Short mmCIF file of C-alpha atoms and ligand atoms in Angstrom, two decimals:
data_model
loop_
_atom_site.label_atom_id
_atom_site.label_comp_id
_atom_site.label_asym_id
_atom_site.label_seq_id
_atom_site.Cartn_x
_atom_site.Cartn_y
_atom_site.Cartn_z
CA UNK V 7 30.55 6.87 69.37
CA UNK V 8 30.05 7.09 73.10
CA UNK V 9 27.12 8.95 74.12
CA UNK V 10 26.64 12.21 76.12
CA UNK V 11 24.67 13.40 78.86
CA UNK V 12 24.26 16.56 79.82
CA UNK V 13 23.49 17.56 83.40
CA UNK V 14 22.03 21.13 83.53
CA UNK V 15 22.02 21.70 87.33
CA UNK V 16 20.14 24.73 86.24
CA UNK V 17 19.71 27.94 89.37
CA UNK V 18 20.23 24.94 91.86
CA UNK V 19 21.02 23.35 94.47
CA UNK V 20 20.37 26.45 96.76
CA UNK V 21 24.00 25.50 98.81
CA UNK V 22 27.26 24.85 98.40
CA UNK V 23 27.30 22.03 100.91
CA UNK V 24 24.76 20.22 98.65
CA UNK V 25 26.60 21.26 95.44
CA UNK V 26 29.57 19.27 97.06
CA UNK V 27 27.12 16.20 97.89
CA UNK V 28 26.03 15.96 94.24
CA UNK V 29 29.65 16.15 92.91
CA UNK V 30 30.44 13.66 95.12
CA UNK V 31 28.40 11.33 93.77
CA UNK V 32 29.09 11.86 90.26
CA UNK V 33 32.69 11.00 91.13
CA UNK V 34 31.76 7.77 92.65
CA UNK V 35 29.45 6.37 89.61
CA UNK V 36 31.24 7.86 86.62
CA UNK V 37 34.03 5.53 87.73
CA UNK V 38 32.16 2.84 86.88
CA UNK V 39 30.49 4.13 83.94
CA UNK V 40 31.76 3.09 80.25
CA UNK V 41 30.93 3.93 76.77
CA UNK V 42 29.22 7.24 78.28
CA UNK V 43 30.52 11.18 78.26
CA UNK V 44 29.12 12.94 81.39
CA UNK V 45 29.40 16.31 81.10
CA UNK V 46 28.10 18.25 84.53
CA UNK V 47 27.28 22.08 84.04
CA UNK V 48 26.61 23.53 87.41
CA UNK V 49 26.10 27.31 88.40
CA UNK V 50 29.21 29.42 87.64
CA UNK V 51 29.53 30.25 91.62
CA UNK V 52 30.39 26.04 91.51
CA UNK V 53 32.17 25.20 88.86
CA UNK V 54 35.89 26.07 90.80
CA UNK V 55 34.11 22.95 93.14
CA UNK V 56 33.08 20.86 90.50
CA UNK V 57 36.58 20.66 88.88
CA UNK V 58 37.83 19.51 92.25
CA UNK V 59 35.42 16.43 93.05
CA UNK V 60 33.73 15.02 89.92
CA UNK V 61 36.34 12.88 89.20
CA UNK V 62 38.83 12.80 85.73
CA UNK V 63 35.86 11.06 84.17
CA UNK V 64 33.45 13.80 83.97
CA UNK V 65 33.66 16.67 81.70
CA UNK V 66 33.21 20.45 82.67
CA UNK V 67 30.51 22.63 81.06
CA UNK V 68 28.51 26.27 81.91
CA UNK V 69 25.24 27.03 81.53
CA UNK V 70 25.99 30.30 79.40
CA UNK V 71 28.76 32.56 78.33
CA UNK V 72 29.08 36.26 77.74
CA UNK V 73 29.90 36.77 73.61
CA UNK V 74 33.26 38.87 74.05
CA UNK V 75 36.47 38.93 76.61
CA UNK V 76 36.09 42.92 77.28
CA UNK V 77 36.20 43.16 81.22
CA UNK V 78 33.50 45.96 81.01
CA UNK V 79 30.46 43.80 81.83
CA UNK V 80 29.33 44.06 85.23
CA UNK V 81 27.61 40.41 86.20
CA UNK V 82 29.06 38.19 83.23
CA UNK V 83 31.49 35.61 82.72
CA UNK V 84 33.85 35.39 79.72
CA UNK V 85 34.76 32.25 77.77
CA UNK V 86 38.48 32.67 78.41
CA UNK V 87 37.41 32.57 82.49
CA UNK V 88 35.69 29.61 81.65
CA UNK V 89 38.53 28.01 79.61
CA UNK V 90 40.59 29.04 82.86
CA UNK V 91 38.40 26.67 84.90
CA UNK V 92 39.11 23.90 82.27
CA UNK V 93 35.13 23.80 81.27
CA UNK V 94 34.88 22.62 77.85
CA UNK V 95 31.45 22.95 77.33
CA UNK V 96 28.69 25.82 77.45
CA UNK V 97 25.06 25.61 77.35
CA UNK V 98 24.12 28.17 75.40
CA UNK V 99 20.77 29.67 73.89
CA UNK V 100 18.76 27.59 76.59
CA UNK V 101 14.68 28.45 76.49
CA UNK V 102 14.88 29.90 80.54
CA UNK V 103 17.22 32.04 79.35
CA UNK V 104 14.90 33.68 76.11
CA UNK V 105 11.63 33.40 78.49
CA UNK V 106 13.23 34.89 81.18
CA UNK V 107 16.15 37.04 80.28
CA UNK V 108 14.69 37.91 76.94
CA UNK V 109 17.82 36.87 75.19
CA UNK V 110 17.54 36.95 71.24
CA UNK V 111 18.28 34.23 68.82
CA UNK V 112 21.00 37.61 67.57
CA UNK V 113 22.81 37.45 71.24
CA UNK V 114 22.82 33.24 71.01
CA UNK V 115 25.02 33.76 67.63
CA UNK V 116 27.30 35.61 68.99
CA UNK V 117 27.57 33.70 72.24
CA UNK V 118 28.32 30.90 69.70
CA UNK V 119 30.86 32.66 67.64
CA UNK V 120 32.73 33.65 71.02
CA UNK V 121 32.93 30.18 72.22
CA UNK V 122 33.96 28.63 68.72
CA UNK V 123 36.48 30.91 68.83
CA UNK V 124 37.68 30.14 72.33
CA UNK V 125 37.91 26.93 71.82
CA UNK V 126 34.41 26.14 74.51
CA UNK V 127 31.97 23.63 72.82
CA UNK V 128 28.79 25.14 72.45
CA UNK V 129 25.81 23.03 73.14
CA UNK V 130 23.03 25.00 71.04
CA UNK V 131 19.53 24.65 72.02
CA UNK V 132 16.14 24.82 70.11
CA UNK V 133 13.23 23.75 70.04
CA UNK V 134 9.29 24.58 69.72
CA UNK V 135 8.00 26.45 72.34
CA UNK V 136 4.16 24.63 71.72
CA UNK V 137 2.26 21.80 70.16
CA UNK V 138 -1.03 22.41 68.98
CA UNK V 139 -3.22 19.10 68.45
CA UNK V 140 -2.47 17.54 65.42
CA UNK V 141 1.41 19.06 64.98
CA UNK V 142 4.36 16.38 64.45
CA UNK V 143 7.50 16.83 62.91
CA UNK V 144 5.86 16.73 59.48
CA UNK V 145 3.82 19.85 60.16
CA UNK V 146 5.16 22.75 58.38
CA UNK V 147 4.63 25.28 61.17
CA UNK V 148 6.66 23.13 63.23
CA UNK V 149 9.54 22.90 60.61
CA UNK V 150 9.17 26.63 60.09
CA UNK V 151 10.22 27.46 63.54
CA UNK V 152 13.33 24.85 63.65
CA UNK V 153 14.60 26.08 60.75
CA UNK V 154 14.31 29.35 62.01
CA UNK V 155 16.22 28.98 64.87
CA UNK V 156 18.95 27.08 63.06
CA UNK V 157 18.98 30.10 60.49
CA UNK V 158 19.35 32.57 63.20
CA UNK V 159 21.47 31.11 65.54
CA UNK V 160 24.05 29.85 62.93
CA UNK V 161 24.09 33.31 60.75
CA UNK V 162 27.59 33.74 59.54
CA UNK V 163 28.85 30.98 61.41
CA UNK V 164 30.82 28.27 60.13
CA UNK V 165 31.61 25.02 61.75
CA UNK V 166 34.68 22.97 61.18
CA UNK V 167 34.05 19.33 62.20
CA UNK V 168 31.74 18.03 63.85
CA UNK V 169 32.67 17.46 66.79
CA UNK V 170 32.86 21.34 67.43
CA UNK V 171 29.80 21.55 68.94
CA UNK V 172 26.61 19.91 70.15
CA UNK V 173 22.81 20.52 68.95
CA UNK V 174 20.40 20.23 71.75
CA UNK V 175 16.55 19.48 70.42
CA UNK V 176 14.84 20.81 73.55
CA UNK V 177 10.71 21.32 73.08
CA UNK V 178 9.99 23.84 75.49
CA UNK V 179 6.48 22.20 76.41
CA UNK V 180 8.61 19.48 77.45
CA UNK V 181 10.88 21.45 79.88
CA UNK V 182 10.22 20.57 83.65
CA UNK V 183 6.47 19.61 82.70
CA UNK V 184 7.02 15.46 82.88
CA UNK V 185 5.36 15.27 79.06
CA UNK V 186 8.47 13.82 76.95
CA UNK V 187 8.95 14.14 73.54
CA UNK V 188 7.63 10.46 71.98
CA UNK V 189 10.68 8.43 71.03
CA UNK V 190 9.33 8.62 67.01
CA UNK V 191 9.26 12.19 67.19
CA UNK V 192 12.50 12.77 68.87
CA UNK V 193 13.62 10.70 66.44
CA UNK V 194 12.35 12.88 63.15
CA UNK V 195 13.16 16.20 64.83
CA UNK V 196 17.01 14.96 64.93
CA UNK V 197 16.09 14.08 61.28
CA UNK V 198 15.29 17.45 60.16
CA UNK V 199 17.87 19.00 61.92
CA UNK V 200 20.55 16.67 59.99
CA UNK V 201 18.53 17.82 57.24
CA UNK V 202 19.53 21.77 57.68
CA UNK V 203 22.67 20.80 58.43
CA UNK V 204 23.27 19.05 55.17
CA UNK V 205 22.13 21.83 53.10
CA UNK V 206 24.11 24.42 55.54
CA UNK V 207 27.23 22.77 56.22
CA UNK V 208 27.98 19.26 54.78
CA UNK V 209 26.85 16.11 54.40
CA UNK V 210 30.11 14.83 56.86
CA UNK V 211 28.47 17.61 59.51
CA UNK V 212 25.25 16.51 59.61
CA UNK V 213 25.85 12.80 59.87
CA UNK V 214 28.28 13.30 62.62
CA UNK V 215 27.09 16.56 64.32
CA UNK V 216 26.20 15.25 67.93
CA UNK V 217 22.44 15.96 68.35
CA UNK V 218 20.83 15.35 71.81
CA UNK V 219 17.07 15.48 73.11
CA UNK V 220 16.12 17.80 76.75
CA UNK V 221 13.14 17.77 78.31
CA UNK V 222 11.61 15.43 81.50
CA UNK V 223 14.59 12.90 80.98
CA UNK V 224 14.45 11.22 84.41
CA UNK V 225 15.53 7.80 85.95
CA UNK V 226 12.96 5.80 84.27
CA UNK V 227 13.07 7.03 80.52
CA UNK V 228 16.74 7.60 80.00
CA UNK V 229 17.44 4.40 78.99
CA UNK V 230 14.95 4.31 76.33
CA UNK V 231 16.16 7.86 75.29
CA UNK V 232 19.88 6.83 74.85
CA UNK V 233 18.61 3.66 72.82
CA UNK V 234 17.41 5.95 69.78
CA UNK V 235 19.71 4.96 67.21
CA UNK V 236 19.80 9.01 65.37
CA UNK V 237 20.48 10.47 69.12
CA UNK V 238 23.62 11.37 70.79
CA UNK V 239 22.56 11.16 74.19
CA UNK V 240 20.00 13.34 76.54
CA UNK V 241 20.06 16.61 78.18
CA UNK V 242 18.82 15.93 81.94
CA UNK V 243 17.77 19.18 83.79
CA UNK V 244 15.89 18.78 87.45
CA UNK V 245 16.33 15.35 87.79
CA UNK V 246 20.82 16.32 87.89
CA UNK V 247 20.32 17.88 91.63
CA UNK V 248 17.76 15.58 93.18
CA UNK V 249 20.21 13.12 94.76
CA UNK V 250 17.93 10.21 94.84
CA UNK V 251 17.06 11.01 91.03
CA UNK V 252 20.52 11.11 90.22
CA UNK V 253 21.60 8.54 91.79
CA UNK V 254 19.07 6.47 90.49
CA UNK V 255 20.36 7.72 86.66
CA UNK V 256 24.11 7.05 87.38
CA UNK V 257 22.82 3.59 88.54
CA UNK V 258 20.92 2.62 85.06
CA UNK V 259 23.98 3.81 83.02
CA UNK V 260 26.48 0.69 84.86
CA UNK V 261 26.47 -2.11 82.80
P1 13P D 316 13.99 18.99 82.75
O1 13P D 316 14.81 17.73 82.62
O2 13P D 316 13.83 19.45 84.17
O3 13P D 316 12.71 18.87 82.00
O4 13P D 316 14.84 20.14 82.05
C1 13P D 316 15.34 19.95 80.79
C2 13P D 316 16.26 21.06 80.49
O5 13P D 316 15.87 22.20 80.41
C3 13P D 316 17.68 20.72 80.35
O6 13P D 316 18.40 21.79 79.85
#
């Protein structure tokens, strides 16, 4: 299965001009790119741009969606308006968004429910917020709070194939800090989550369910990320609207 990145452009770049520059660029490279499912989530003030310049090879996404259609909510944006843009993706349940915005694990469900039902692919995101010293995937209080998340988020929910949506394993500590996840770790957090899903859904869900890893993916770790055999691909956040970054990413992915 071809793997995915995710480029969460996050609150940037400050411009439009620049927002143009970076789609530019994704146009040129994902030409050239094979095997590999870019999907580019800018700001919603950018996406009308995006659709025009990155190219038939890149995929649409948002960074969050509002969890019904009624027009009465001053500052959101529907699913359905998304749809209308042709994004096919949405970020949702991102750890900003809960630090900042105080957004509950009760408004990601039914941000996921909306988009399931819109048709938008939901990429879900969890994740510790902390490690303490001796914590690994085996720890309990580090289970506890995955399979919290999972509980909450997917309450009620239930997921047709696979493909449906996307599970992004994002460790909060890891976020923006330039401390990755280690590779074995990565690789037994995707392992629990399969895990939950088994028991949860099925066993056909959580073998194919795509499951990605966030946090400090830049130009010289990406490869090794994508190489993990249980992963579906990477979740790249700052280093999707530094043009030399990117550039430098798009470059490794050629073959
Ligand atoms: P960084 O790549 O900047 O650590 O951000 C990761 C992220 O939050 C992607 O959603």
């Amino acid at each position: 299965m071809a793997k995915l990145i995710v480029f969460n452009f996050k609150m940037a770049p400050a411009s439009i001009m620049e927002a143009k520059e970076l789609f530019n660029i994704f146009n040129k490279y994902s030409k050239k790119i094979k095997n590999i499912k870019l999907i580019v989530t800018p700001p919603y003030i950018y996406l009308a741009e995006a659709k025009e310049r990155i190219g038939s090879k890149c995929y649409l996404g948002a960074q969050d969606a509002f969890w019904f259609n009624r027009y009465v909510i001053t500052g959101e944006i529907s699913p359905k308006m998304l749809k209308s843009l042709k994004s096919q993706y949405v970020i949702l349940g991102h750890s900003e968004r809960r630090e900042h915005l105080k957004e509950t694990e009760e408004m990601i469900n039914a941000k996921v429910k909306a988009c399931l039902q819109d048709g938008l692919k939901p990429i879900v995101c969890i994740g510790e917020k902390e490690r303490k010293n001796n914590d690994s995937a085996a720890s309990f209080s580090v289970k506890k709070i995955l399979f919290e998340q999972l509980n909450n988020i997917f309450q009620g929910i239930q997921i047709e194939k696979s493909s449906d949506l996307v599970i992004a394993y994002e460790p909060v500590w890891a976020i923006g800090t330039g401390k990755q996840q280690d590779l074995v770790e990565v690789q037994k957090m995707i392992d629990l989550i399969r895990f939950w899903l088994a028991r949860r859904f099925s066993e056909d869900i959580a073998k194919n369910l795509p499951i990605i890893y966030g946090g400090s993916v830049n130009a010289q770790n990406i490869v090794s990320f994508l190489k993990l055999k249980e992963s579906a691909g990477v979740l790249v956040g700052g280093a999707s609207t530094k043009k030399n970054e990117l550039t430098k990413i798009l470059n490794k992915l050629i073959k």
